[in-house]
């Protein structure tokens, strides 16, 4: 970002990775190898992270590499460059020698003057590329430049392992702004407040927290006056639009005849509502994501909906697909007490609800040939479950078994006692 900032600026980037590190002057390092797939790849994540950085720091730039030191160097030499995996050392080959001072990463050079002296020394020898320094042994560099020489050799050979630790936010959610000139124009004051509040909301997003209360203190230029504004929405949120609407109404009620010279914003936060929204970018409400998913399935000629249990005996008929969610009422025994008498009405389907069922159930059971049956491994000689139809109907009694196939699949197979054949009915995960 090319400017010294407060360490808490790194919290803005917790949205992209829990492993974030800040180092002066304005350098932020993220470990994105495990989180990049959630954003659609390194390129998409890099675009979003750069967009966020430039929202507050227009001159911000970045790069992606396997190590923090090479990423910092590429950021200066080739902004917006994404190095291929395991090619950090190859990338250094043709980098100009004067960029050696940028080969730092999480740990800065002990003395930049030593590095500049090293660059001048090798330049007089006719070396102008960083890759040309690999021909020197570590003892030679250490003898002349001590610890700095050893560190240069390690970074050139990829042996200076730098691990980015998870960032635990500890700084308070505050913004204090002292303005160069006093402000008595409400729209301009709101603009300044929006910029400050936006930075705090980005930090809240990184922390995965909501703002429960916002406290604003406006300090006047004369007589040490102070306007106190407190905002507590009905439900915690980090919606900048919501808080700006509340703030605008409050500010317009204040007389600015005594102009504002400085202000302080403090946010009291709380945990956000737990919603699985991380894996979809841009983040959307659950209903919107569900509608989009249903549209995609419909386009692929797939049926979608909610599976609701039906009062049927055979498993393939015991479910129906509904467009709207309906709460499922579990079957329970009914106990009625009247005076000294007790009446129990058992629920015969209760045990069926608790019976193990495969995660994939075939809509129409598949008939198995005798050869296929011989290749199956039955886990028990007796059936684990017997299902029969109603007594007044022509019963198709089924004996169900847990069976393992030759491929190691755990399946659900039944023996039809009327047809005398075996059928494959489902698969367990």
Short mmCIF file of C-alpha atoms in Angstrom, two decimals:
data_model
loop_
_atom_site.label_atom_id
_atom_site.label_comp_id
_atom_site.label_asym_id
_atom_site.label_seq_id
_atom_site.Cartn_x
_atom_site.Cartn_y
_atom_site.Cartn_z
CA UNK A 1 0.00 0.00 0.00
CA UNK A 2 3.14 2.17 -0.01
CA UNK A 3 2.28 3.96 3.22
CA UNK A 4 2.50 3.25 6.91
CA UNK A 5 -0.80 2.15 8.38
CA UNK A 6 -2.12 0.86 11.66
CA UNK A 7 -1.80 -2.93 12.06
CA UNK A 8 -5.55 -3.42 12.30
CA UNK A 9 -5.86 -2.63 8.59
CA UNK A 10 -4.99 -6.31 8.06
CA UNK A 11 -8.37 -7.28 9.54
CA UNK A 12 -10.03 -6.12 6.31
CA UNK A 13 -8.42 -9.08 4.53
CA UNK A 14 -9.56 -11.80 6.95
CA UNK A 15 -12.42 -12.32 4.50
CA UNK A 16 -9.96 -14.01 2.14
CA UNK A 17 -7.86 -16.00 4.61
CA UNK A 18 -7.47 -16.45 8.38
CA UNK A 19 -3.68 -16.25 7.91
CA UNK A 20 -2.88 -12.56 7.50
CA UNK A 21 0.25 -10.62 8.48
CA UNK A 22 0.91 -6.89 8.50
CA UNK A 23 4.36 -5.30 8.36
CA UNK A 24 5.44 -1.71 8.02
CA UNK A 25 5.39 0.19 5.78
CA UNK A 26 1.95 -0.89 4.59
CA UNK A 27 2.74 -4.49 3.59
CA UNK A 28 0.04 -7.16 3.99
CA UNK A 29 0.69 -10.86 3.40
CA UNK A 30 -2.04 -13.50 2.98
CA UNK A 31 -1.74 -17.28 2.83
CA UNK A 32 -4.36 -18.22 0.20
CA UNK A 33 -3.38 -21.72 -0.91
CA UNK A 34 -6.31 -23.32 0.95
CA UNK A 35 -8.91 -20.57 0.50
CA UNK A 36 -8.40 -19.70 -3.18
CA UNK A 37 -10.74 -22.50 -4.42
CA UNK A 38 -13.60 -20.95 -2.40
CA UNK A 39 -13.31 -17.80 -4.52
CA UNK A 40 -12.95 -19.55 -7.86
CA UNK A 41 -9.16 -19.72 -7.96
CA UNK A 42 -6.16 -17.52 -7.24
CA UNK A 43 -6.95 -15.07 -10.02
CA UNK A 44 -10.48 -14.38 -8.76
CA UNK A 45 -9.33 -14.05 -5.15
CA UNK A 46 -6.49 -11.73 -6.19
CA UNK A 47 -8.97 -9.54 -8.05
CA UNK A 48 -11.27 -9.27 -5.03
CA UNK A 49 -8.41 -8.60 -2.58
CA UNK A 50 -6.90 -5.92 -4.83
CA UNK A 51 -10.30 -4.32 -5.27
CA UNK A 52 -10.72 -4.15 -1.49
CA UNK A 53 -7.24 -2.69 -0.97
CA UNK A 54 -7.71 -0.04 -3.65
CA UNK A 55 -11.02 0.96 -2.10
CA UNK A 56 -9.04 2.56 0.72
CA UNK A 57 -5.59 2.84 -0.88
CA UNK A 58 -5.90 3.66 -4.62
CA UNK A 59 -2.21 2.96 -5.29
CA UNK A 60 -2.27 -0.50 -3.70
CA UNK A 61 -0.87 -3.36 -5.78
CA UNK A 62 -0.02 -7.00 -5.21
CA UNK A 63 1.32 -10.29 -6.52
CA UNK A 64 1.04 -14.01 -5.73
CA UNK A 65 3.97 -16.38 -5.18
CA UNK A 66 4.85 -19.43 -3.10
CA UNK A 67 6.82 -17.41 -0.51
CA UNK A 68 6.16 -14.00 1.06
CA UNK A 69 9.60 -12.67 0.09
CA UNK A 70 9.19 -13.46 -3.62
CA UNK A 71 5.62 -12.13 -3.55
CA UNK A 72 6.88 -8.79 -2.21
CA UNK A 73 9.59 -8.61 -4.86
CA UNK A 74 7.17 -9.44 -7.69
CA UNK A 75 4.73 -6.87 -6.32
CA UNK A 76 7.35 -4.18 -6.95
CA UNK A 77 8.81 -5.53 -10.19
CA UNK A 78 5.71 -7.06 -11.82
CA UNK A 79 2.52 -5.72 -10.19
CA UNK A 80 -0.55 -7.98 -10.46
CA UNK A 81 1.65 -10.96 -11.41
CA UNK A 82 0.67 -14.49 -10.35
CA UNK A 83 3.61 -16.87 -10.21
CA UNK A 84 3.13 -20.51 -11.16
CA UNK A 85 3.33 -23.03 -8.29
CA UNK A 86 6.85 -24.18 -7.34
CA UNK A 87 8.52 -21.70 -9.69
CA UNK A 88 9.66 -19.02 -7.24
CA UNK A 89 13.34 -19.70 -7.83
CA UNK A 90 12.83 -19.60 -11.59
CA UNK A 91 11.07 -16.23 -11.29
CA UNK A 92 14.13 -14.75 -9.58
CA UNK A 93 16.50 -15.61 -12.42
CA UNK A 94 15.93 -12.52 -14.58
CA UNK A 95 14.88 -10.00 -11.93
CA UNK A 96 17.14 -6.89 -11.91
CA UNK A 97 19.72 -6.93 -9.14
CA UNK A 98 18.56 -3.67 -7.60
CA UNK A 99 15.31 -5.43 -6.58
CA UNK A 100 17.24 -7.49 -4.05
CA UNK A 101 16.22 -4.99 -1.36
CA UNK A 102 12.58 -6.04 -1.90
CA UNK A 103 13.29 -9.74 -1.26
CA UNK A 104 12.11 -9.49 2.35
CA UNK A 105 8.70 -10.97 3.15
CA UNK A 106 7.57 -11.15 6.76
CA UNK A 107 11.02 -10.19 8.10
CA UNK A 108 12.65 -7.02 6.83
CA UNK A 109 16.38 -6.72 6.19
CA UNK A 110 18.34 -5.89 9.33
CA UNK A 111 19.99 -3.07 7.40
CA UNK A 112 18.94 -1.93 3.93
CA UNK A 113 22.29 -0.18 3.66
CA UNK A 114 24.05 -3.55 3.75
CA UNK A 115 21.82 -4.84 0.95
CA UNK A 116 22.45 -1.71 -1.13
CA UNK A 117 26.19 -2.14 -0.56
CA UNK A 118 25.89 -5.74 -1.72
CA UNK A 119 24.05 -4.64 -4.88
CA UNK A 120 26.71 -2.01 -5.66
CA UNK A 121 29.50 -4.52 -5.07
CA UNK A 122 28.09 -7.14 -7.44
CA UNK A 123 27.23 -4.49 -10.02
CA UNK A 124 30.92 -3.55 -10.22
CA UNK A 125 31.62 -7.23 -10.95
CA UNK A 126 29.29 -7.08 -13.95
CA UNK A 127 26.37 -8.94 -12.34
CA UNK A 128 22.98 -7.38 -13.04
CA UNK A 129 20.47 -10.20 -12.36
CA UNK A 130 19.47 -11.68 -9.02
CA UNK A 131 19.78 -15.19 -10.39
CA UNK A 132 23.51 -14.65 -11.00
CA UNK A 133 24.14 -14.50 -7.24
CA UNK A 134 23.30 -18.20 -6.86
CA UNK A 135 26.80 -19.12 -8.02
CA UNK A 136 28.26 -17.87 -4.73
CA UNK A 137 28.50 -20.11 -1.66
CA UNK A 138 26.88 -19.19 1.64
CA UNK A 139 30.28 -18.99 3.36
CA UNK A 140 31.45 -16.32 0.91
CA UNK A 141 28.40 -14.14 1.49
CA UNK A 142 28.49 -14.68 5.25
CA UNK A 143 32.18 -13.78 5.48
CA UNK A 144 31.62 -10.41 3.82
CA UNK A 145 28.10 -9.44 4.99
CA UNK A 146 27.64 -11.57 8.11
CA UNK A 147 24.02 -12.46 8.94
CA UNK A 148 22.62 -10.45 6.02
CA UNK A 149 24.77 -12.44 3.60
CA UNK A 150 23.50 -15.75 4.99
CA UNK A 151 19.90 -14.57 4.77
CA UNK A 152 20.34 -13.48 1.15
CA UNK A 153 21.71 -16.91 0.23
CA UNK A 154 18.80 -18.70 1.96
CA UNK A 155 16.18 -16.56 0.24
CA UNK A 156 17.81 -17.04 -3.15
CA UNK A 157 17.67 -20.81 -2.65
CA UNK A 158 14.18 -20.94 -1.12
CA UNK A 159 15.43 -22.02 2.32
CA UNK A 160 14.12 -19.05 4.32
CA UNK A 161 10.77 -20.53 5.30
CA UNK A 162 8.31 -17.88 6.43
CA UNK A 163 5.02 -19.06 7.93
CA UNK A 164 2.03 -16.72 8.10
CA UNK A 165 0.22 -17.34 11.39
CA UNK A 166 -3.55 -16.88 11.90
CA UNK A 167 -4.45 -13.31 12.77
CA UNK A 168 -6.39 -12.83 16.00
CA UNK A 169 -7.98 -9.35 16.09
CA UNK A 170 -7.26 -7.53 19.34
CA UNK A 171 -7.58 -3.86 18.38
CA UNK A 172 -10.74 -1.99 19.38
CA UNK A 173 -13.17 -1.00 16.65
CA UNK A 174 -12.53 2.73 16.70
CA UNK A 175 -11.78 5.49 14.19
CA UNK A 176 -10.49 8.89 15.30
CA UNK A 177 -10.22 11.61 12.65
CA UNK A 178 -8.76 15.09 13.09
CA UNK A 179 -9.71 17.22 10.10
CA UNK A 180 -7.46 19.87 8.58
CA UNK A 181 -10.27 22.40 8.63
CA UNK A 182 -13.49 22.61 10.61
CA UNK A 183 -16.61 21.32 8.83
CA UNK A 184 -19.98 23.04 9.02
CA UNK A 185 -21.49 21.49 5.88
CA UNK A 186 -23.60 18.43 6.76
CA UNK A 187 -23.23 16.55 3.42
CA UNK A 188 -19.43 16.79 3.55
CA UNK A 189 -19.41 15.69 7.19
CA UNK A 190 -21.57 12.69 6.28
CA UNK A 191 -19.15 11.83 3.47
CA UNK A 192 -16.22 11.79 5.92
CA UNK A 193 -18.20 9.72 8.42
CA UNK A 194 -19.17 7.23 5.71
CA UNK A 195 -15.52 6.64 4.78
CA UNK A 196 -14.58 5.99 8.41
CA UNK A 197 -17.61 3.80 9.08
CA UNK A 198 -16.96 1.83 5.90
CA UNK A 199 -13.47 0.90 7.12
CA UNK A 200 -14.91 -0.38 10.40
CA UNK A 201 -17.57 -2.40 8.57
CA UNK A 202 -14.86 -4.05 6.46
CA UNK A 203 -13.04 -4.98 9.64
CA UNK A 204 -16.26 -6.43 11.04
CA UNK A 205 -16.68 -8.51 7.90
CA UNK A 206 -13.17 -9.88 8.30
CA UNK A 207 -13.82 -10.64 11.96
CA UNK A 208 -17.18 -12.25 11.11
CA UNK A 209 -18.97 -9.95 13.54
CA UNK A 210 -21.96 -7.60 13.48
CA UNK A 211 -22.24 -4.08 14.86
CA UNK A 212 -24.63 -4.01 17.81
CA UNK A 213 -24.13 -0.35 18.64
CA UNK A 214 -22.36 2.62 17.03
CA UNK A 215 -21.22 5.54 19.20
CA UNK A 216 -20.24 8.78 17.46
CA UNK A 217 -18.66 11.78 19.17
CA UNK A 218 -18.45 15.04 17.20
CA UNK A 219 -16.01 17.51 18.74
CA UNK A 220 -16.70 21.17 17.93
CA UNK A 221 -14.03 23.74 17.14
CA UNK A 222 -15.07 26.20 19.87
CA UNK A 223 -16.02 25.97 23.55
CA UNK A 224 -15.03 22.27 23.77
CA UNK A 225 -18.58 21.25 22.87
CA UNK A 226 -19.29 17.66 21.88
CA UNK A 227 -22.30 16.05 20.21
CA UNK A 228 -22.95 12.44 21.21
CA UNK A 229 -24.85 10.17 18.81
CA UNK A 230 -25.69 6.54 19.59
CA UNK A 231 -27.28 4.13 17.13
CA UNK A 232 -28.62 0.67 18.00
CA UNK A 233 -30.64 -1.00 15.23
CA UNK A 234 -33.33 -3.55 16.01
CA UNK A 235 -31.04 -6.38 15.00
CA UNK A 236 -27.21 -6.34 14.79
CA UNK A 237 -25.87 -5.70 11.31
CA UNK A 238 -22.87 -4.45 9.37
CA UNK A 239 -24.91 -2.85 6.61
CA UNK A 240 -23.26 0.47 5.83
CA UNK A 241 -26.40 1.66 4.08
CA UNK A 242 -28.52 1.03 7.18
CA UNK A 243 -26.21 2.87 9.56
CA UNK A 244 -25.76 5.79 7.17
CA UNK A 245 -29.53 6.26 6.99
CA UNK A 246 -29.71 6.32 10.77
CA UNK A 247 -26.69 8.60 10.98
CA UNK A 248 -27.97 11.05 8.38
CA UNK A 249 -31.17 11.59 10.32
CA UNK A 250 -29.22 12.25 13.52
CA UNK A 251 -26.66 14.60 11.93
CA UNK A 252 -29.28 16.72 10.21
CA UNK A 253 -30.84 17.39 13.60
CA UNK A 254 -27.58 18.91 14.88
CA UNK A 255 -26.75 22.60 14.52
CA UNK A 256 -23.36 23.01 12.86
CA UNK A 257 -22.96 26.70 13.60
CA UNK A 258 -20.11 25.57 15.82
CA UNK A 259 -18.20 23.55 13.16
CA UNK A 260 -16.83 20.06 13.70
CA UNK A 261 -13.05 19.79 13.98
CA UNK A 262 -12.63 16.13 14.92
CA UNK A 263 -14.73 13.05 15.55
CA UNK A 264 -14.50 9.57 16.99
CA UNK A 265 -16.49 6.49 15.99
CA UNK A 266 -16.67 3.46 18.27
CA UNK A 267 -18.46 0.22 17.42
CA UNK A 268 -19.60 -2.41 19.91
CA UNK A 269 -19.68 -5.73 18.09
CA UNK A 270 -21.23 -9.15 18.56
CA UNK A 271 -21.05 -12.51 16.77
CA UNK A 272 -22.70 -12.67 13.38
CA UNK A 273 -25.62 -14.92 12.56
CA UNK A 274 -24.39 -18.30 11.47
CA UNK A 275 -25.13 -18.68 7.77
CA UNK A 276 -23.25 -20.81 5.27
CA UNK A 277 -22.41 -18.00 2.85
CA UNK A 278 -18.62 -18.32 2.59
CA UNK A 279 -18.50 -20.66 -0.38
CA UNK A 280 -20.57 -18.47 -2.68
CA UNK A 281 -19.25 -15.17 -3.99
CA UNK A 282 -20.67 -12.61 -4.11
CA UNK A 283 -22.42 -13.31 -0.83
CA UNK A 284 -26.21 -13.48 -1.15
CA UNK A 285 -29.23 -14.35 0.94
CA UNK A 286 -30.18 -18.02 1.33
CA UNK A 287 -33.42 -17.61 -0.66
CA UNK A 288 -31.58 -16.01 -3.58
CA UNK A 289 -28.97 -18.76 -3.64
CA UNK A 290 -31.70 -21.41 -3.44
CA UNK A 291 -33.58 -19.87 -6.37
CA UNK A 292 -30.40 -19.74 -8.43
CA UNK A 293 -29.57 -23.36 -7.63
CA UNK A 294 -33.12 -24.48 -8.48
CA UNK A 295 -32.90 -22.63 -11.81
CA UNK A 296 -29.64 -24.37 -12.66
CA UNK A 297 -31.08 -27.79 -11.79
CA UNK A 298 -34.22 -27.09 -13.81
CA UNK A 299 -32.09 -26.10 -16.79
CA UNK A 300 -30.29 -29.44 -16.45
CA UNK A 301 -33.69 -31.21 -16.35
CA UNK A 302 -33.28 -32.19 -12.69
CA UNK A 303 -36.15 -32.16 -10.20
CA UNK A 304 -35.63 -30.20 -6.99
CA UNK A 305 -37.62 -29.76 -3.81
CA UNK A 306 -38.01 -31.03 -0.26
CA UNK A 307 -38.36 -34.72 0.51
CA UNK A 308 -41.34 -35.29 2.79
CA UNK A 309 -42.12 -38.72 4.38
CA UNK A 310 -45.35 -40.44 3.32
CA UNK A 311 -47.37 -43.04 5.17
CA UNK A 312 -46.35 -45.93 2.92
CA UNK A 313 -44.80 -49.29 3.74
CA UNK A 314 -42.36 -49.82 0.91
CA UNK A 315 -39.38 -47.43 0.94
CA UNK A 316 -39.60 -46.37 -2.73
CA UNK A 317 -43.13 -45.05 -2.10
CA UNK A 318 -42.54 -43.48 1.33
CA UNK A 319 -41.31 -40.08 0.06
CA UNK A 320 -42.73 -37.30 -2.04
CA UNK A 321 -41.10 -34.19 -3.49
CA UNK A 322 -42.62 -30.87 -2.33
CA UNK A 323 -41.91 -27.34 -3.52
CA UNK A 324 -42.39 -25.89 -0.02
CA UNK A 325 -40.84 -27.08 3.22
CA UNK A 326 -43.20 -28.77 5.67
CA UNK A 327 -42.23 -29.64 9.20
CA UNK A 328 -41.99 -33.38 9.73
CA UNK A 329 -43.88 -34.67 12.77
CA UNK A 330 -42.29 -37.74 14.28
CA UNK A 331 -44.52 -40.69 15.08
CA UNK A 332 -44.81 -41.23 18.83
CA UNK A 333 -46.82 -43.49 21.10
CA UNK A 334 -49.97 -41.86 22.52
CA UNK A 335 -50.63 -42.29 26.24
CA UNK A 336 -54.07 -41.37 27.61
CA UNK A 337 -54.78 -41.25 31.34
CA UNK A 338 -58.36 -41.12 32.65
CA UNK A 339 -58.74 -41.49 36.40
CA UNK A 340 -57.17 -44.79 37.39
CA UNK A 341 -57.13 -46.15 33.84
CA UNK A 342 -54.31 -45.96 31.36
CA UNK A 343 -54.57 -46.37 27.61
CA UNK A 344 -51.58 -46.79 25.32
CA UNK A 345 -51.92 -46.33 21.57
CA UNK A 346 -48.61 -47.51 20.08
CA UNK A 347 -47.18 -46.04 16.92
CA UNK A 348 -46.26 -48.99 14.77
CA UNK A 349 -44.33 -46.86 12.29
CA UNK A 350 -41.99 -45.43 14.92
CA UNK A 351 -39.42 -48.17 14.48
CA UNK A 352 -39.56 -47.80 10.70
CA UNK A 353 -38.58 -44.12 11.04
CA UNK A 354 -35.50 -45.10 13.03
CA UNK A 355 -34.51 -47.95 10.71
CA UNK A 356 -31.30 -47.47 8.70
CA UNK A 357 -31.90 -46.30 5.16
CA UNK A 358 -29.40 -45.84 2.30
CA UNK A 359 -28.33 -42.35 1.25
CA UNK A 360 -29.13 -43.23 -2.38
CA UNK A 361 -32.39 -45.10 -2.93
CA UNK A 362 -33.24 -46.45 -6.37
CA UNK A 363 -36.68 -45.35 -7.54
CA UNK A 364 -37.14 -48.76 -9.14
CA UNK A 365 -35.25 -51.70 -7.55
CA UNK A 366 -32.78 -53.39 -9.91
CA UNK A 367 -33.20 -57.12 -10.46
CA UNK A 368 -29.95 -59.07 -9.86
CA UNK A 369 -28.94 -62.10 -11.87
CA UNK A 370 -27.77 -65.28 -10.16
CA UNK A 371 -24.16 -64.56 -11.19
CA UNK A 372 -24.33 -61.08 -9.66
CA UNK A 373 -25.76 -62.50 -6.44
CA UNK A 374 -22.94 -65.06 -6.14
CA UNK A 375 -20.35 -62.25 -6.37
CA UNK A 376 -21.95 -60.33 -3.48
CA UNK A 377 -20.79 -60.63 0.13
CA UNK A 378 -23.75 -60.79 2.53
CA UNK A 379 -22.82 -59.38 5.94
CA UNK A 380 -25.34 -61.61 7.72
CA UNK A 381 -27.06 -64.90 7.02
CA UNK A 382 -30.40 -63.65 8.34
CA UNK A 383 -32.21 -60.55 7.05
CA UNK A 384 -31.73 -57.36 9.06
CA UNK A 385 -35.27 -56.23 8.26
CA UNK A 386 -38.48 -57.69 6.85
CA UNK A 387 -41.06 -55.47 5.15
CA UNK A 388 -44.51 -56.74 4.20
CA UNK A 389 -47.59 -55.08 2.77
CA UNK A 390 -51.01 -54.86 4.37
CA UNK A 391 -52.68 -58.15 5.33
CA UNK A 392 -55.69 -57.50 3.08
CA UNK A 393 -53.46 -56.94 0.06
CA UNK A 394 -51.41 -59.38 -1.95
CA UNK A 395 -48.22 -59.10 0.11
CA UNK A 396 -44.85 -58.76 -1.55
CA UNK A 397 -42.75 -59.72 1.44
CA UNK A 398 -39.16 -58.49 1.32
CA UNK A 399 -36.16 -59.63 3.35
CA UNK A 400 -33.49 -56.90 3.42
CA UNK A 401 -29.74 -57.53 3.78
CA UNK A 402 -26.61 -55.42 4.13
CA UNK A 403 -24.35 -56.46 1.27
CA UNK A 404 -20.81 -55.55 0.19
CA UNK A 405 -19.96 -55.60 -3.53
CA UNK A 406 -16.64 -56.65 -5.03
CA UNK A 407 -15.84 -52.93 -5.52
CA UNK A 408 -16.27 -52.30 -1.78
CA UNK A 409 -19.65 -50.57 -2.04
CA UNK A 410 -22.02 -50.91 0.92
CA UNK A 411 -25.47 -51.69 -0.55
CA UNK A 412 -29.04 -52.48 0.46
CA UNK A 413 -30.39 -55.67 -1.18
CA UNK A 414 -33.67 -57.47 -0.59
CA UNK A 415 -35.00 -60.92 -1.42
CA UNK A 416 -38.51 -60.95 -2.87
CA UNK A 417 -40.18 -63.96 -1.25
CA UNK A 418 -42.87 -64.15 -3.94
CA UNK A 419 -40.66 -63.95 -7.02
CA UNK A 420 -37.77 -65.71 -5.28
CA UNK A 421 -35.17 -63.25 -6.62
CA UNK A 422 -32.81 -60.62 -5.25
CA UNK A 423 -33.06 -56.89 -5.99
CA UNK A 424 -30.64 -54.02 -5.46
CA UNK A 425 -32.49 -51.18 -3.72
CA UNK A 426 -29.90 -48.60 -2.57
CA UNK A 427 -26.37 -47.53 -1.66
CA UNK A 428 -24.90 -46.38 1.64
CA UNK A 429 -22.16 -43.73 1.70
#
